[in-house]
Coordinates of C-alpha atoms and ligand atoms in Angstrom, one line a residue:
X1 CA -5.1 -65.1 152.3
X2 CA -3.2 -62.6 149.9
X3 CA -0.5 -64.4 149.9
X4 CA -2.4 -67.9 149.0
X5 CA -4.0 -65.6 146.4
X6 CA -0.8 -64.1 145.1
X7 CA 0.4 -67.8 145.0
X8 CA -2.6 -68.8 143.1
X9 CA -2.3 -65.9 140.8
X10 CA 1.6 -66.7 139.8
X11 CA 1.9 -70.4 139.8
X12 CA -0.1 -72.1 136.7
X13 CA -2.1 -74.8 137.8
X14 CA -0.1 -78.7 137.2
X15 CA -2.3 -79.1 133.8
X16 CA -1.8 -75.9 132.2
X17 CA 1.1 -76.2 129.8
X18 CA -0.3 -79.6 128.6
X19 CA -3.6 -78.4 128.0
X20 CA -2.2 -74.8 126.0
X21 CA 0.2 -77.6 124.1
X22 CA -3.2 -79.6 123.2
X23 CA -5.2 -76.7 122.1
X24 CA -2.2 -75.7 120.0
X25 CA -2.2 -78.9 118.8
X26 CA -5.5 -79.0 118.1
X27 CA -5.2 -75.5 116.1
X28 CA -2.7 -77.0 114.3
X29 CA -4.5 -79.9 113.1
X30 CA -7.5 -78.2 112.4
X31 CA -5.9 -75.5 110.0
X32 CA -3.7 -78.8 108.5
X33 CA -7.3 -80.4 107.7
X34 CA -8.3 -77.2 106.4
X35 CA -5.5 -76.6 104.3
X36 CA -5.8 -80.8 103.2
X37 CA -9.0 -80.2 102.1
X38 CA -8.8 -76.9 100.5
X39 CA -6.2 -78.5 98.5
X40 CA -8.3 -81.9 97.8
X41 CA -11.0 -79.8 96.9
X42 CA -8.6 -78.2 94.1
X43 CA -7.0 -81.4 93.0
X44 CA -11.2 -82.2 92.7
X45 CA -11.9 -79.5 90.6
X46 CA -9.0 -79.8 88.5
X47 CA -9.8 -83.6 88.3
X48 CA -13.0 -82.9 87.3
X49 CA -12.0 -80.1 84.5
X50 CA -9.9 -82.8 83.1
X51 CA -12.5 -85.8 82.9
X52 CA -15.0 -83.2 81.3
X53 CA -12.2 -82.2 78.9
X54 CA -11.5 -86.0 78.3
X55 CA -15.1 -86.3 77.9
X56 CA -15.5 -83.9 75.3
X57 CA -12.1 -84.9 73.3
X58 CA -13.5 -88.4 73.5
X59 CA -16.8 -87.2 72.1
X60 CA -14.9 -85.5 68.9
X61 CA -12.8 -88.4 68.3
X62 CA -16.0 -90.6 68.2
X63 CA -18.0 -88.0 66.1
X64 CA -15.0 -87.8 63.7
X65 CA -15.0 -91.6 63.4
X66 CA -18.5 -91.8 62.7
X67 CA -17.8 -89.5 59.7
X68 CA -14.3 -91.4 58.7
X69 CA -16.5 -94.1 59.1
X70 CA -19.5 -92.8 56.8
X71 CA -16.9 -91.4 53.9
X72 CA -15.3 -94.8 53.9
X73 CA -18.9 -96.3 53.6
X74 CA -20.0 -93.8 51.5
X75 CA -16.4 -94.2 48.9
X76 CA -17.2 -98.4 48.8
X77 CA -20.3 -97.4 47.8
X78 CA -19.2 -95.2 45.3
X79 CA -16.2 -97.9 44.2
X80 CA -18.8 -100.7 44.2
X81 CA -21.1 -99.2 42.1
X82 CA -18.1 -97.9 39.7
X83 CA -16.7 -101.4 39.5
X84 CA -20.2 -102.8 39.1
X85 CA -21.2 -100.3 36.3
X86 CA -18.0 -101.5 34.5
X87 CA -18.4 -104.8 35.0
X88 CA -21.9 -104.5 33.4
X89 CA -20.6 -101.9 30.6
X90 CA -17.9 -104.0 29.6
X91 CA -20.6 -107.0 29.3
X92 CA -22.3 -105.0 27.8
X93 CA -19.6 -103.5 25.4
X94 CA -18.3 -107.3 24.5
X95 CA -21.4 -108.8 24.2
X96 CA -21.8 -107.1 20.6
X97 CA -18.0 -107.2 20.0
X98 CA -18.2 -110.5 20.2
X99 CA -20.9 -111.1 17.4
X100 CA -18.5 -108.9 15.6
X101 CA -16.0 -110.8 15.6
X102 CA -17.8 -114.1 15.0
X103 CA -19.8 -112.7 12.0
X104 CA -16.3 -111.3 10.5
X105 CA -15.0 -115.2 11.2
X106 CA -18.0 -116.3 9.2
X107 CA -17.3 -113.5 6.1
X108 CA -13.9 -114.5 6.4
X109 CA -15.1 -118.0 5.4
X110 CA -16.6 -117.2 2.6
X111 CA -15.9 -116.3 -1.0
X112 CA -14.5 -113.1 -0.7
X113 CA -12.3 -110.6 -3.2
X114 CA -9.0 -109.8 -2.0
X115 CA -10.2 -105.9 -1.2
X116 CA -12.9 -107.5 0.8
X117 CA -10.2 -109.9 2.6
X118 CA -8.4 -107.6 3.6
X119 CA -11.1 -105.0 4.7
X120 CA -12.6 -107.6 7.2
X121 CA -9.1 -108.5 8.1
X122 CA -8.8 -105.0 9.5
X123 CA -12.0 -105.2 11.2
X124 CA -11.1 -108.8 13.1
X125 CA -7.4 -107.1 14.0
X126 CA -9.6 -104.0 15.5
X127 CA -11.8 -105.9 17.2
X128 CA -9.4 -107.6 18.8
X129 CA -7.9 -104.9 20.1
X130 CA -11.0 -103.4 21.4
X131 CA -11.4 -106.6 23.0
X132 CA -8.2 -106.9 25.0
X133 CA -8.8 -103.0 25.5
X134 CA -11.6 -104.0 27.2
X135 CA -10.3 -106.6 29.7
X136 CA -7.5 -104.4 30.7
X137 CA -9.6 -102.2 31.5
X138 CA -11.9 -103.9 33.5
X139 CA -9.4 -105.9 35.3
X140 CA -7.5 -102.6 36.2
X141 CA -10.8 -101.2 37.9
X142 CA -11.5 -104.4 39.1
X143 CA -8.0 -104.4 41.1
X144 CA -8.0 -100.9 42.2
X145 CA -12.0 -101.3 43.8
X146 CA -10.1 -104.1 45.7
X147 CA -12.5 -106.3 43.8
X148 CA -10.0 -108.7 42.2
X149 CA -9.0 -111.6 44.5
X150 CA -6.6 -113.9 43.7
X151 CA -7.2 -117.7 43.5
X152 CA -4.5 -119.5 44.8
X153 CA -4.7 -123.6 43.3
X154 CA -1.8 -125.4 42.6
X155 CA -0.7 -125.3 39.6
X156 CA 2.5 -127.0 37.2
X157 CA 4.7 -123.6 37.3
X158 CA 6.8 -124.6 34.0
X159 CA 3.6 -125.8 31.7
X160 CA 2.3 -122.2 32.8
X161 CA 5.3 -120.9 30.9
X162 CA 4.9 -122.9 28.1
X163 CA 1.5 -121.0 27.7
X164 CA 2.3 -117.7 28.9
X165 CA 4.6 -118.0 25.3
X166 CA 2.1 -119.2 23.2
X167 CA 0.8 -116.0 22.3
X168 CA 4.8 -115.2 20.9
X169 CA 5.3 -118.2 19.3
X170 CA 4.1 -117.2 15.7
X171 CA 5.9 -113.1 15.7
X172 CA 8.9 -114.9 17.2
X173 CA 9.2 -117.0 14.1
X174 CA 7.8 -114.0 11.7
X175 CA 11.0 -112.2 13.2
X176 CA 13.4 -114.6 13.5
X177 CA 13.7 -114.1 17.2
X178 CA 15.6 -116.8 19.4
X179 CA 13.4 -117.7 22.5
X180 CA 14.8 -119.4 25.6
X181 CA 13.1 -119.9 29.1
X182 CA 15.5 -121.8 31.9
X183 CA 13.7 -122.6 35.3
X184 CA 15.9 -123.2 38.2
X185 CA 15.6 -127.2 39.3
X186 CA 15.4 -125.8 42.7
X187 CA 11.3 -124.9 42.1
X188 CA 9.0 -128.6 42.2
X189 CA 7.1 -128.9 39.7
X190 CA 3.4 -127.9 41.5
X191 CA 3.6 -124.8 43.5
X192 CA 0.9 -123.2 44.9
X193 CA -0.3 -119.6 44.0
X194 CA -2.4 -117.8 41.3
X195 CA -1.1 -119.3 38.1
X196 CA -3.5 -117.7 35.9
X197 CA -2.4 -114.2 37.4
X198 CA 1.2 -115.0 37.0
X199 CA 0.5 -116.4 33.2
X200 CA -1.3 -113.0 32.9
X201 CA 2.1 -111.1 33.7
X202 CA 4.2 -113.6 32.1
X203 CA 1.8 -112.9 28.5
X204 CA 2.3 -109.0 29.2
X205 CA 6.3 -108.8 29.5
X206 CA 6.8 -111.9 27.0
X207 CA 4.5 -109.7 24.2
X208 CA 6.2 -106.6 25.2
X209 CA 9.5 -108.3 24.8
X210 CA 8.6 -109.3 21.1
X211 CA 7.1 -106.3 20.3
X212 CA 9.8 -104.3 20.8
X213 CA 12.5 -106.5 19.5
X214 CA 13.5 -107.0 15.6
X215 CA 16.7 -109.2 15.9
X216 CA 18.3 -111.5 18.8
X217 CA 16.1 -112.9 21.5
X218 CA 14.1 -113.1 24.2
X219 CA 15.6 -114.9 27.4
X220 CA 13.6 -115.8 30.9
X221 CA 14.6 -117.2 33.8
X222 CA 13.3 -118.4 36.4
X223 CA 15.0 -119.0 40.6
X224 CA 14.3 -119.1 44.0
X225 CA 15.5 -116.2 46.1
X226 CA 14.6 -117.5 49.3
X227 CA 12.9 -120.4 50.9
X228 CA 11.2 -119.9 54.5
X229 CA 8.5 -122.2 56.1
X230 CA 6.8 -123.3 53.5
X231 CA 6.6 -120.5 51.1
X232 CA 8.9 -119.7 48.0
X233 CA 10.0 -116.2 46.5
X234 CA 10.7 -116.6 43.0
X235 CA 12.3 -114.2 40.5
X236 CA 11.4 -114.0 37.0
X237 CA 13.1 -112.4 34.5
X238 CA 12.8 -111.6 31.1
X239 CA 15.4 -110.0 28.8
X240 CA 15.2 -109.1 25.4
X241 CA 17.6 -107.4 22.7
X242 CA 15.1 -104.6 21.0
X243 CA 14.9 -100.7 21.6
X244 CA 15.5 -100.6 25.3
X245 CA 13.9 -97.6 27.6
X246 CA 15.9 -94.4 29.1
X247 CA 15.6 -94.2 32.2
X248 CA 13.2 -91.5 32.8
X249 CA 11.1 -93.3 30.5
X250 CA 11.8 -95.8 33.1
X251 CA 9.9 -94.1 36.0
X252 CA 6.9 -93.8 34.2
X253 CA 5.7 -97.2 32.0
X254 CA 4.3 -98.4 35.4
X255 CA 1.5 -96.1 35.6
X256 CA -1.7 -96.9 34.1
X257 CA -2.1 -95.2 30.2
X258 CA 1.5 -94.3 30.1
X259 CA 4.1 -95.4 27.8
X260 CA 7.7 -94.9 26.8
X261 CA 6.8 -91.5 24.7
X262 CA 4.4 -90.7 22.3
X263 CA 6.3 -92.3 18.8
X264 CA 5.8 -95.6 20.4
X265 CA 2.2 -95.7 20.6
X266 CA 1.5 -95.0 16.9
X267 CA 4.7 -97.4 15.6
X268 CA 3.7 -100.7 17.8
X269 CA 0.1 -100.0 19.2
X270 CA -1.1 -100.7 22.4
X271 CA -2.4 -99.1 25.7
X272 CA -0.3 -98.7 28.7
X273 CA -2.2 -100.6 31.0
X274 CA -0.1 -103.8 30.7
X275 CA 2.6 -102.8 32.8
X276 CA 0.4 -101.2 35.1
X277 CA -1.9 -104.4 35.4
X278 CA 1.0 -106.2 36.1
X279 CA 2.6 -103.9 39.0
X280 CA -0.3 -104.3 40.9
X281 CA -0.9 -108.3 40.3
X282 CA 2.3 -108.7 40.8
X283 CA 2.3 -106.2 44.6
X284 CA -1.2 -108.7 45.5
X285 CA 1.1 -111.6 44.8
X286 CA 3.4 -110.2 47.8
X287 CA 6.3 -109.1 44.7
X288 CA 7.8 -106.1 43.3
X289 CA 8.5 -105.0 39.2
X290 CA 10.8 -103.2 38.2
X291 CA 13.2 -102.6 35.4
X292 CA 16.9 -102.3 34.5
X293 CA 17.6 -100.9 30.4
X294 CA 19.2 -98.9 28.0
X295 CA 18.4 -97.7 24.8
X296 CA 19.7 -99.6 22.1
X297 CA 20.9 -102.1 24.6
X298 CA 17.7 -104.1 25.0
X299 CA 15.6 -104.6 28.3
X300 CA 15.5 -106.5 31.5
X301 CA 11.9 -107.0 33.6
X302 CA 12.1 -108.1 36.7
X303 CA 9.4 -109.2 39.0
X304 CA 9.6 -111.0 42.3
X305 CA 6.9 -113.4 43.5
X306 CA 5.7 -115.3 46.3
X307 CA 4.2 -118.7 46.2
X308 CA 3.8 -122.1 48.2
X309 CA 4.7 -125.7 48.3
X310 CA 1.9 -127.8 47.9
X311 CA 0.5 -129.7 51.0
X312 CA 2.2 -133.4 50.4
X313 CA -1.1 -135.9 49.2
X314 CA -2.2 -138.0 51.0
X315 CA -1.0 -141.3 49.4
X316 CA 2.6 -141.0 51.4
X317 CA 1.1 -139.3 54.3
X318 CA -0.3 -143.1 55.6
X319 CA 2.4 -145.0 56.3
X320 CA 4.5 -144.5 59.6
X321 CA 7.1 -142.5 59.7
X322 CA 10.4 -143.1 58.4
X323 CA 14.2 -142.8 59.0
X324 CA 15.1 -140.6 55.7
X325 CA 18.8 -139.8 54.5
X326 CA 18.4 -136.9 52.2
X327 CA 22.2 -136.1 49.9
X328 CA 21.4 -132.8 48.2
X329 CA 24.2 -130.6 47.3
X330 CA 21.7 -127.4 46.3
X331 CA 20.7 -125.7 49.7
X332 CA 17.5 -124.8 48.3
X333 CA 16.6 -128.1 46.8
X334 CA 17.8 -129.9 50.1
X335 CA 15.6 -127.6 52.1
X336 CA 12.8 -128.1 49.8
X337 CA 12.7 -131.5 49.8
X338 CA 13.2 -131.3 53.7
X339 CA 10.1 -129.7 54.1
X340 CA 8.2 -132.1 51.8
X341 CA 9.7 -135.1 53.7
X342 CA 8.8 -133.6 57.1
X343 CA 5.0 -132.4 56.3
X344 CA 4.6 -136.2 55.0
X345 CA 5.9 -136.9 59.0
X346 CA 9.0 -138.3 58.2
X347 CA 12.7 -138.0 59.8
X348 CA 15.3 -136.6 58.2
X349 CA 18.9 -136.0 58.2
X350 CA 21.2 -133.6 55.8
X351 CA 24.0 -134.4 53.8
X352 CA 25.6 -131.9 51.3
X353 CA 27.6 -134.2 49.4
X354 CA 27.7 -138.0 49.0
X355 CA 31.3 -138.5 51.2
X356 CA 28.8 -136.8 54.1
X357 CA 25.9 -139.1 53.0
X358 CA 28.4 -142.1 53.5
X359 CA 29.5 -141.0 56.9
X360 CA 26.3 -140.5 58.3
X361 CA 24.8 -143.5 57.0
X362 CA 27.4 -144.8 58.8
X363 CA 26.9 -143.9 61.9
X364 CA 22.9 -143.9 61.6
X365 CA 20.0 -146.3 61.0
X366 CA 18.1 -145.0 58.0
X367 CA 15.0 -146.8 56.1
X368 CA 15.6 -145.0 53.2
X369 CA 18.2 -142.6 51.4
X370 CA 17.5 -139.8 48.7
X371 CA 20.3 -139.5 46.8
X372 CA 21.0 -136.5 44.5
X373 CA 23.3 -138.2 41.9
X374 CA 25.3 -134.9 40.9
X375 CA 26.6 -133.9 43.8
X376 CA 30.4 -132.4 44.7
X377 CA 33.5 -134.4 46.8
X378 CA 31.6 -137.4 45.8
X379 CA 28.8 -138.1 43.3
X380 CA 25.3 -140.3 44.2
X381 CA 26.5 -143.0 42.2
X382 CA 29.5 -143.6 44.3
X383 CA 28.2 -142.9 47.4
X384 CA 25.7 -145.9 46.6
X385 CA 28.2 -148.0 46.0
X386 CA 29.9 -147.2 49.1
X387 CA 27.0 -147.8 51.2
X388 CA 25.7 -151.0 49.7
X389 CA 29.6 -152.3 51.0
X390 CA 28.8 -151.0 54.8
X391 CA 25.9 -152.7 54.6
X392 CA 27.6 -156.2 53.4
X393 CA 28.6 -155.7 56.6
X394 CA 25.6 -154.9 58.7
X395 CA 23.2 -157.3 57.0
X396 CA 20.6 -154.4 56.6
X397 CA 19.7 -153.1 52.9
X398 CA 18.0 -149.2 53.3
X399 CA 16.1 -148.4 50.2
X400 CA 18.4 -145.4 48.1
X401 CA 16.0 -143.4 45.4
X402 CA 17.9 -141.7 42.8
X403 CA 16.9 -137.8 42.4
X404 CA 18.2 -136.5 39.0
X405 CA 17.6 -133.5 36.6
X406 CA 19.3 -135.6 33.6
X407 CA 15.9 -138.0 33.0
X408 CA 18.0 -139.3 30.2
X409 CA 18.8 -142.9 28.5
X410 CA 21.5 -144.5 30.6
X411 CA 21.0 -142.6 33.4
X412 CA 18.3 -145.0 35.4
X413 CA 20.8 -148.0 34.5
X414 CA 23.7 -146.8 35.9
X415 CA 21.5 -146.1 38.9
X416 CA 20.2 -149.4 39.0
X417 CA 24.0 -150.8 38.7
X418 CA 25.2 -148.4 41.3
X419 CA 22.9 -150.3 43.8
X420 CA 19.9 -148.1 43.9
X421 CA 16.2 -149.1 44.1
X422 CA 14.3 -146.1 42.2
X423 CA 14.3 -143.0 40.1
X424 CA 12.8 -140.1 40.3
X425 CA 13.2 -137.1 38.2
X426 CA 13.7 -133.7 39.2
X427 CA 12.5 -131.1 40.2
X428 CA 11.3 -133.0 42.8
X429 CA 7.6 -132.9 43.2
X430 CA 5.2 -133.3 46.1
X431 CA 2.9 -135.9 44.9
X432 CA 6.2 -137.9 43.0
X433 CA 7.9 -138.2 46.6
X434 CA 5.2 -138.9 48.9
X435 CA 4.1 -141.5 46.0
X436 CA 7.4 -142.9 45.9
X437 CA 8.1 -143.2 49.4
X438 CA 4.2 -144.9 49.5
X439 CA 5.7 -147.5 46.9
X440 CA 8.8 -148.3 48.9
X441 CA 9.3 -151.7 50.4
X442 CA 10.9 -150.6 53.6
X443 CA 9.5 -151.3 57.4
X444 CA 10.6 -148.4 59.6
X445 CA 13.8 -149.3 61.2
X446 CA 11.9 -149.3 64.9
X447 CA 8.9 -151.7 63.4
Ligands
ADP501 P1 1.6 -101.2 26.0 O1 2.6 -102.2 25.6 O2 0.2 -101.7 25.7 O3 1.8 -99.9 25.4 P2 2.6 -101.5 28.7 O4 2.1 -101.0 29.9 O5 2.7 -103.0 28.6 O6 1.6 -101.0 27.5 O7 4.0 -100.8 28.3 C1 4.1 -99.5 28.5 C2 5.2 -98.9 27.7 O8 6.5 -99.4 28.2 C3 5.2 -99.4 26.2 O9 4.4 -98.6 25.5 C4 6.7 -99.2 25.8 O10 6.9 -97.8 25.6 C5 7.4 -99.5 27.1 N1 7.9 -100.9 27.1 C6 7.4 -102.0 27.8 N2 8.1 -103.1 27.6 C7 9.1 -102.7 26.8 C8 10.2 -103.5 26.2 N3 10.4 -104.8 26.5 N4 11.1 -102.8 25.5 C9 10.9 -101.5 25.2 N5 9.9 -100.7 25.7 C10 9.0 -101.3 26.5

């Protein structure tokens, strides 16, 4: 019996040691749970510090929106009503200017004594100025309420420049002045863009130009910069042989009311709002102004300028599409007619020079060719010639338009000679081509 007790006392039952290993197991897991949840209940509250804190930041920024929001409301209200109070005070201001001026005409017409001539005179040459005074003005607050939007039409970019001058026409004469303007054959003749607003900055730096030269001239010039999809950058500039500006009178003739120095405003007049008009027509126009001068050694104004091709009309755009040749020697005439000829719908292949325009006539079938007639290697006029001979032997006659600058006697004939069909003049315009191509006999080559 004691010794079946002692055995029972000293030898553990067969389950023992599993069971202690389970309830340590168990132990274990249960402080691991613990410890898992203690922690998850941190990572909760610190999740939960951080979405309130979100929350709040969130609620800032949207209260400090609301008031960006109310002072940008409440400033284009106050830049509305500014513009607007303008508007109506410069209406109102040349309303009465203008009976002014048309009662001094009607003096003026009258039977007058010299003194009284020339009294009136002064008040029409004031008047005036109060008058363009006033437009600058109202255009400048206009553009700086964001109020001025430009109009883009098409318009005839060279005919603008004959009346951007017309203003100059008469002190140019009075002076003596020489006055040249050369625009690159490169632009067509419609572009598309504000021409009013250009003409605008054309009449400011063309009557600066004269106003501050006595002897030589004043030059512009017109080119393309680049040509991308469509659109073309233009840069105008005009050059003149008067006082010239230093060049920290340079950095300041842009800002509105300033100009070169003080001297200058009581010898030639004016306001100093014409350069700053312009800057900021010309930065809506998607350009830049700027200036490059001397004293003594005259001034150059530059501006850049960004306009369009005209969509092609629709009298070309009806006829099927067409194998087109296209010998251009100019890269930026070439790829403005390329774009012309492909928004009309039509094929067309490249050729720098006429001994090109040969060889890939050659090997092509083309309805029609444009041929440039100045071109290098081999001229348009010879490269007619040689592909009316390829086609002695092919039996097929393409159409070849001429495309020249010199629209001169002679010239048409000895296109005609050469072998070709048509003429047409450069620069190349939209509504010309597509009417020309509309006026072609030709069948595309697949028909
Ligand atoms: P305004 O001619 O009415 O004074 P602008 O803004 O057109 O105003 O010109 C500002 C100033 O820039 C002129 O007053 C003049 O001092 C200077 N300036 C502009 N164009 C020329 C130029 N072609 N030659 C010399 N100075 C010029």
């Amino acid at each position: 019996m004691t010794r079946s007790l002692g055995t029972l006392a000293l030898t553990p039952s067969p389950m023992g040691w599993p069971a202690a290993v389970l309830v340590l197991a168990a132990i274990v897991l249960v402080v691991a749970w613990a410890l898992w949840r203690a922690r998850e209940r941190r990572l909760l509250a610190a999740q939960k510090q951080l979405e309130d804190r979100v929350r709040e930041r969130t609620l800032d920024l949207l209260r400090e929106r609301d008031r960006v929001l109310a002072e940008k409301a409440r400033a284009e209200e106050a830049s509305r009503v500014k513009s607007e109070f303008l508007a109506m005070l410069s209406h109102e201001l040349r309303t009465p200017l203008n009976g002014i001026l048309g009662m001094t005409d009607l003096a003026l017409a009258t039977r007058l004594s010299t003194e009284q001539r020339e009294y009136l005179q002064l008040v029409r040459a004031s008047g005036e100025s109060l008058l363009v005074l006033l437009n600058d003005l109202l255009d400048l607050t206009k553009i700086e309420a964001g109020a001025l939007a430009l109009n883009p039409v098409e318009f005839n970019l060279r005919e603008s420049l004959v009346d951007a001058a017309r203003p100059i026409f008469v002190p140019i004469r009075t002076k003596s002045l020489g006055y040249e303007c050369r625009v690159s054959d490169a632009i067509p003749k419609t572009v598309v863009g504000d021409g009013m607003r250009l003409r605008q900055v054309m009449v400011n730096l063309l009557g600066n130009a004269v106003k501050f030269t006595e002897s030589g001239s004043v030059q512009v010039d017109v080119t393309v910069s680049a040509f991308e999809g469509g659109r073309l950058d233009l840069i105008f500039e005009v050059r003149d042989s008067g006082i010239g500006i230093s060049i920290e009178q340079q950095e300041k003739i842009f800002e509105a009311f300033r100009q070169a120095d003080s001297s200058t405003t009581r010898k030639y007049g004016g306001t100093g709002l014409g350069l700053a008009i312009s800057r900021r027509l010309v930065e809506m126009m998607g350009g830049r102004i700027w200036v490059e001068s001397a004293p003594g050694h005259g001034s150059s104004f530059f501006f850049t300028c960004r306009l369009a091709l005209p969509e092609p009309s629709s009298d070309g755009a009806g006829r099927s599409p067409l194998e087109i040749l296209l010998a251009e020697d100019n890269p930026v005439n070439r790829r403005i007619a390329e774009t012309l000829l492909g928004k009309l719908g039509h094929r067309v292949a490249v050729a720098p020079n006429g001994l090109e325009a040969v060889e890939l006539y050659r090997g092509g079938a083309f309805d029609l060719v444009l041929m440039d007639v100045q071109m290098p290697e081999m001229d348009g006029l010879d490269a007619t010639r040689a592909i009316r001979g390829i086609e002695r032997t092919t039996g097929r006659r393409a159409q070849i338009i001429a495309m020249t600058a010199f629209d001169q006697e002679g010239d048409r004939e000895r296109c005609l000679e050469a072998g070709m069909d048509a003429f047409l003049g450069k620069p190349v315009d939209s509504h010309q081509l597509s009417a020309a191509i509309a006026a072609c006999p030709v069948q595309p080559a697949g028909a």
